[in-house]
CSV table of C-alpha atoms in Angstrom, one decimal:
chain,number,residue,atom,x,y,z
A,1,MET,CA,0.0,0.0,0.0
A,2,ALA,CA,1.4,3.3,-1.1
A,3,THR,CA,1.0,6.7,0.7
A,4,VAL,CA,-0.2,9.3,-1.9
A,5,LEU,CA,-0.6,13.0,-1.4
A,6,VAL,CA,-2.8,15.0,-3.8
A,7,ILE,CA,-2.7,18.8,-3.4
A,8,GLY,CA,-5.7,20.4,-5.0
A,9,ALA,CA,-8.2,17.6,-5.0
A,10,SER,CA,-11.6,19.3,-4.6
A,11,ARG,CA,-12.8,18.3,-8.1
A,12,GLY,CA,-11.7,17.3,-11.6
A,13,ILE,CA,-8.4,15.6,-12.0
A,14,GLY,CA,-7.4,15.9,-8.4
A,15,LEU,CA,-10.6,14.2,-7.1
A,16,GLU,CA,-10.4,11.5,-9.8
A,17,LEU,CA,-6.8,10.8,-8.7
A,18,VAL,CA,-8.0,10.3,-5.1
A,19,ARG,CA,-10.8,8.0,-6.3
A,20,GLN,CA,-8.5,5.8,-8.4
A,21,TYR,CA,-5.8,5.6,-5.8
A,22,ARG,CA,-8.3,4.7,-3.1
A,23,GLU,CA,-9.9,2.0,-5.3
A,24,ALA,CA,-6.4,0.6,-5.8
A,25,GLY,CA,-6.1,0.2,-2.0
A,26,ASP,CA,-3.7,3.1,-1.4
A,27,ARG,CA,-3.7,5.5,1.5
A,28,VAL,CA,-4.5,9.0,0.3
A,29,ILE,CA,-3.9,12.3,1.9
A,30,ALA,CA,-5.6,15.1,-0.1
A,31,THR,CA,-6.3,18.8,0.2
A,32,ALA,CA,-9.2,21.1,-0.5
A,33,ARG,CA,-9.8,24.7,0.2
A,34,ASP,CA,-13.4,24.6,1.3
A,35,ASP,CA,-15.9,22.5,3.3
A,36,ALA,CA,-17.6,21.0,0.2
A,37,GLY,CA,-14.3,19.8,-1.2
A,38,LEU,CA,-13.2,18.3,2.2
A,39,ALA,CA,-16.5,16.4,2.4
A,40,ARG,CA,-16.0,14.9,-1.1
A,41,LEU,CA,-12.5,13.7,-0.1
A,42,GLN,CA,-13.8,12.2,3.1
A,43,ASP,CA,-16.5,10.4,1.3
A,44,LEU,CA,-13.8,8.7,-0.8
A,45,GLY,CA,-12.0,7.6,2.3
A,46,ALA,CA,-9.1,10.1,2.0
A,47,GLN,CA,-7.5,12.0,4.9
A,48,ALA,CA,-8.6,15.5,4.1
A,49,LEU,CA,-6.6,18.6,4.9
A,50,ARG,CA,-7.7,22.2,4.4
A,51,VAL,CA,-5.1,24.1,2.2
A,52,ASP,CA,-5.7,27.0,-0.2
A,53,VAL,CA,-2.7,27.2,-2.5
A,54,ALA,CA,-3.8,30.7,-3.7
A,55,ASN,CA,-3.3,31.9,-0.1
A,56,PRO,CA,0.4,32.0,0.8
A,57,ALA,CA,-0.4,32.0,4.5
A,58,SER,CA,-2.5,28.8,4.1
A,59,VAL,CA,0.4,26.9,2.4
A,60,SER,CA,3.2,28.2,4.6
A,61,GLY,CA,2.3,25.8,7.5
A,62,PHE,CA,1.4,22.9,5.4
A,63,SER,CA,4.1,20.5,6.5
A,64,TRP,CA,3.0,20.4,10.1
A,65,GLN,CA,-0.3,18.9,9.0
A,66,LEU,CA,1.6,16.0,7.3
A,67,ASP,CA,3.6,15.4,10.6
A,68,GLY,CA,6.6,13.6,9.1
A,69,GLU,CA,4.9,11.4,6.5
A,70,LYS,CA,6.8,9.3,4.0
A,71,LEU,CA,5.3,9.9,0.6
A,72,ASP,CA,5.5,7.4,-2.2
A,73,VAL,CA,3.6,9.7,-4.6
A,74,ALA,CA,2.9,13.4,-4.3
A,75,LEU,CA,1.1,15.5,-6.9
A,76,TYR,CA,0.6,19.2,-7.1
A,77,VAL,CA,-2.7,19.4,-9.1
A,78,ALA,CA,-3.9,22.7,-7.8
A,79,GLY,CA,-4.1,25.5,-10.4
A,80,VAL,CA,-6.3,28.1,-12.0
A,81,MET,CA,-6.9,29.7,-15.3
A,82,ASP,CA,-7.9,33.4,-15.6
A,83,ARG,CA,-9.1,34.3,-19.1
A,84,ALA,CA,-8.9,38.0,-18.4
A,85,GLY,CA,-6.1,40.0,-20.1
A,86,ALA,CA,-5.3,37.2,-22.6
A,87,THR,CA,-3.5,39.5,-25.1
A,88,THR,CA,-2.8,42.5,-22.9
A,89,PRO,CA,-0.9,42.8,-19.6
A,90,PRO,CA,-3.1,41.2,-16.9
A,91,THR,CA,-4.4,43.1,-14.0
A,92,GLN,CA,-2.6,42.8,-10.7
A,93,GLN,CA,-5.5,40.9,-9.3
A,94,ALA,CA,-5.5,38.4,-12.2
A,95,PHE,CA,-1.7,38.0,-12.0
A,96,ASP,CA,-1.7,37.4,-8.3
A,97,ARG,CA,-4.5,34.8,-8.5
A,98,VAL,CA,-2.9,32.8,-11.2
A,99,MET,CA,0.7,33.0,-10.1
A,100,HIS,CA,-0.1,32.3,-6.5
A,101,ALA,CA,-2.0,29.1,-7.4
A,102,ASN,CA,0.1,27.8,-10.2
A,103,VAL,CA,3.6,28.9,-9.1
A,104,LEU,CA,4.0,30.4,-5.7
A,105,GLY,CA,1.9,27.7,-4.1
A,106,LEU,CA,4.1,25.1,-5.7
A,107,MET,CA,7.3,26.9,-4.7
A,108,GLN,CA,6.1,26.9,-1.1
A,109,VAL,CA,5.1,23.2,-1.2
A,110,ILE,CA,8.4,21.9,-2.6
A,111,PRO,CA,10.6,22.5,0.4
A,112,GLN,CA,7.9,21.1,2.7
A,113,VAL,CA,6.9,18.0,0.8
A,114,LEU,CA,10.1,16.9,-1.1
A,115,PRO,CA,12.0,15.8,2.0
A,116,MET,CA,9.1,13.4,2.7
A,117,VAL,CA,9.2,12.1,-0.9
A,118,GLU,CA,13.0,11.6,-0.7
A,119,GLU,CA,12.5,9.7,2.5
A,120,ALA,CA,10.3,7.2,0.7
A,121,GLY,CA,12.3,7.2,-2.5
A,122,GLY,CA,9.1,8.5,-4.1
A,123,VAL,CA,8.0,10.6,-7.1
A,124,PHE,CA,6.7,14.1,-7.2
A,125,ALA,CA,4.7,15.5,-10.1
A,126,ALA,CA,3.2,18.9,-10.8
A,127,LEU,CA,0.5,19.1,-13.4
A,128,THR,CA,1.3,21.4,-16.3
A,129,SER,CA,0.0,21.7,-19.8
A,130,ARG,CA,1.0,22.0,-23.4
A,131,MET,CA,0.4,25.7,-23.1
A,132,SER,CA,3.6,25.9,-21.1
A,133,GLN,CA,5.9,25.2,-24.1
A,134,ILE,CA,7.5,28.3,-25.3
A,135,ALA,CA,8.3,26.7,-28.6
A,136,SER,CA,4.7,25.8,-29.3
A,137,VAL,CA,2.4,28.9,-28.9
A,138,PRO,CA,-0.3,28.7,-31.6
A,139,ALA,CA,-2.2,31.7,-30.2
A,140,SER,CA,-2.0,34.5,-27.7
A,141,ASN,CA,-5.0,33.3,-25.7
A,142,ALA,CA,-4.5,32.4,-22.1
A,143,TRP,CA,-1.3,34.4,-22.1
A,144,LEU,CA,-1.1,34.6,-18.3
A,145,TYR,CA,-1.9,30.9,-17.9
A,146,ARG,CA,0.9,29.9,-20.4
A,147,VAL,CA,3.4,32.1,-18.5
A,148,SER,CA,2.5,30.6,-15.2
A,149,LYS,CA,2.8,27.0,-16.4
A,150,ALA,CA,6.2,27.7,-18.0
A,151,ALA,CA,7.3,29.0,-14.6
A,152,LEU,CA,5.9,25.9,-12.9
A,153,ASN,CA,8.0,23.7,-15.3
A,154,MET,CA,11.1,25.7,-14.3
A,155,ALA,CA,10.3,25.3,-10.6
A,156,VAL,CA,10.1,21.5,-11.0
A,157,ALA,CA,13.3,21.3,-13.1
A,158,SER,CA,15.2,23.4,-10.6
A,159,ALA,CA,14.1,21.4,-7.6
A,160,ARG,CA,15.9,18.3,-8.7
A,161,PHE,CA,19.2,19.8,-7.7
A,162,ASP,CA,18.1,20.3,-4.1
A,163,TYR,CA,16.3,17.0,-3.8
A,164,PRO,CA,18.3,14.5,-5.9
A,165,ARG,CA,16.9,11.4,-4.1
A,166,ALA,CA,13.4,12.2,-5.3
A,167,ARG,CA,12.0,11.6,-8.8
A,168,LEU,CA,10.4,14.8,-10.1
A,169,VAL,CA,8.4,15.5,-13.2
A,170,ALA,CA,6.1,18.1,-14.7
A,171,LEU,CA,3.2,16.1,-16.0
A,172,ASP,CA,0.8,17.2,-18.8
A,173,PRO,CA,-2.5,15.3,-18.5
A,174,GLY,CA,-3.7,16.2,-22.0
A,175,TRP,CA,-6.8,18.3,-22.8
A,176,VAL,CA,-9.2,16.6,-20.4
A,177,GLN,CA,-13.0,16.6,-20.0
A,178,THR,CA,-13.2,18.7,-16.9
A,179,ASP,CA,-14.8,22.0,-16.2
A,180,MET,CA,-11.8,23.6,-17.9
A,181,GLY,CA,-11.6,21.4,-21.0
A,182,GLY,CA,-15.3,20.9,-21.3
A,183,ALA,CA,-17.3,18.0,-22.6
A,184,SER,CA,-15.7,18.2,-26.1
A,185,ALA,CA,-12.2,17.7,-24.9
A,186,PRO,CA,-10.5,14.6,-26.5
A,187,VAL,CA,-9.4,12.9,-23.3
A,188,ALA,CA,-11.9,11.4,-20.8
A,189,LEU,CA,-11.2,12.2,-17.2
A,190,ALA,CA,-10.9,8.6,-16.0
A,191,ASP,CA,-8.6,7.7,-18.9
A,192,SER,CA,-6.3,10.6,-18.3
A,193,VAL,CA,-5.9,9.9,-14.6
A,194,ALA,CA,-5.3,6.2,-15.3
A,195,GLY,CA,-2.6,7.2,-17.7
A,196,LEU,CA,-1.1,9.7,-15.2
A,197,ARG,CA,-0.9,6.9,-12.6
A,198,ALA,CA,0.8,4.6,-15.0
A,199,VAL,CA,3.3,7.3,-15.9
A,200,LEU,CA,4.1,8.0,-12.3
A,201,ALA,CA,4.7,4.3,-11.6
A,202,SER,CA,7.3,4.2,-14.4
A,203,VAL,CA,9.3,7.4,-13.7
A,204,ILE,CA,13.0,6.7,-13.3
A,205,PRO,CA,15.7,9.0,-11.7
A,206,GLU,CA,16.9,9.9,-15.2
A,207,ASP,CA,13.6,11.6,-15.8
A,208,ASN,CA,14.2,14.2,-13.1
A,209,GLY,CA,12.9,17.6,-13.9
A,210,ARG,CA,11.6,16.6,-17.3
A,211,LEU,CA,8.2,17.4,-18.9
A,212,ILE,CA,6.1,14.4,-19.6
A,213,HIS,CA,3.0,14.6,-21.8
A,214,PHE,CA,0.2,12.1,-21.6
A,215,ASP,CA,-2.4,12.4,-24.4
A,216,GLY,CA,-4.8,9.7,-23.4
A,217,GLN,CA,-2.9,6.9,-25.3
A,218,ARG,CA,0.8,7.2,-24.5
A,219,ALA,CA,3.4,9.2,-22.6
A,220,ALA,CA,6.1,11.1,-24.4
A,221,HIS,CA,9.2,12.6,-22.9
A,222,TRP,CA,10.0,16.1,-24.1
């Protein structure tokens, strides 16, 4: 039985990760920012913790809630997309909201969680997206979101130097049928999460800091 941590599991991919890991018999610790999210996690049998990654004060004391756990798998799923200011400089409010959730929250989580992953010889993944690739920008939409995910990738890649005994990847789940991707997205939620779990089970030390894309059928290393 593995111990799995899912940060940002109120709904969508995070909640489905909790469901599938619990069905596999694993022990799951998961976070949500509100009572409704906590209740959904508890209904699945997860140990539910209240954390809001968009609030630096909420994340700063996260490690004490984990109380020295050894983590076989840890995932940073939390994130947000703000469509405002797609082709113009974003407002300070939009910038703070997106960058706090997608980047600052992760940078606060890494030094608290990675020692617990190293202790177990585990794997840490932060969910990213194809929009994070500087070399592949087909449009200027979601400018702020793209910038934040590129920064997330750099945070993961840089962390491997400080935590060499952990396996770290930025993991792209594909365009998934969630509230963000919508019903017309090409990858079903359950299929994407099953693929993510398979990829995480196969990550090797040589993958450290790399971006891995799962498109619903296969994983490709970029």
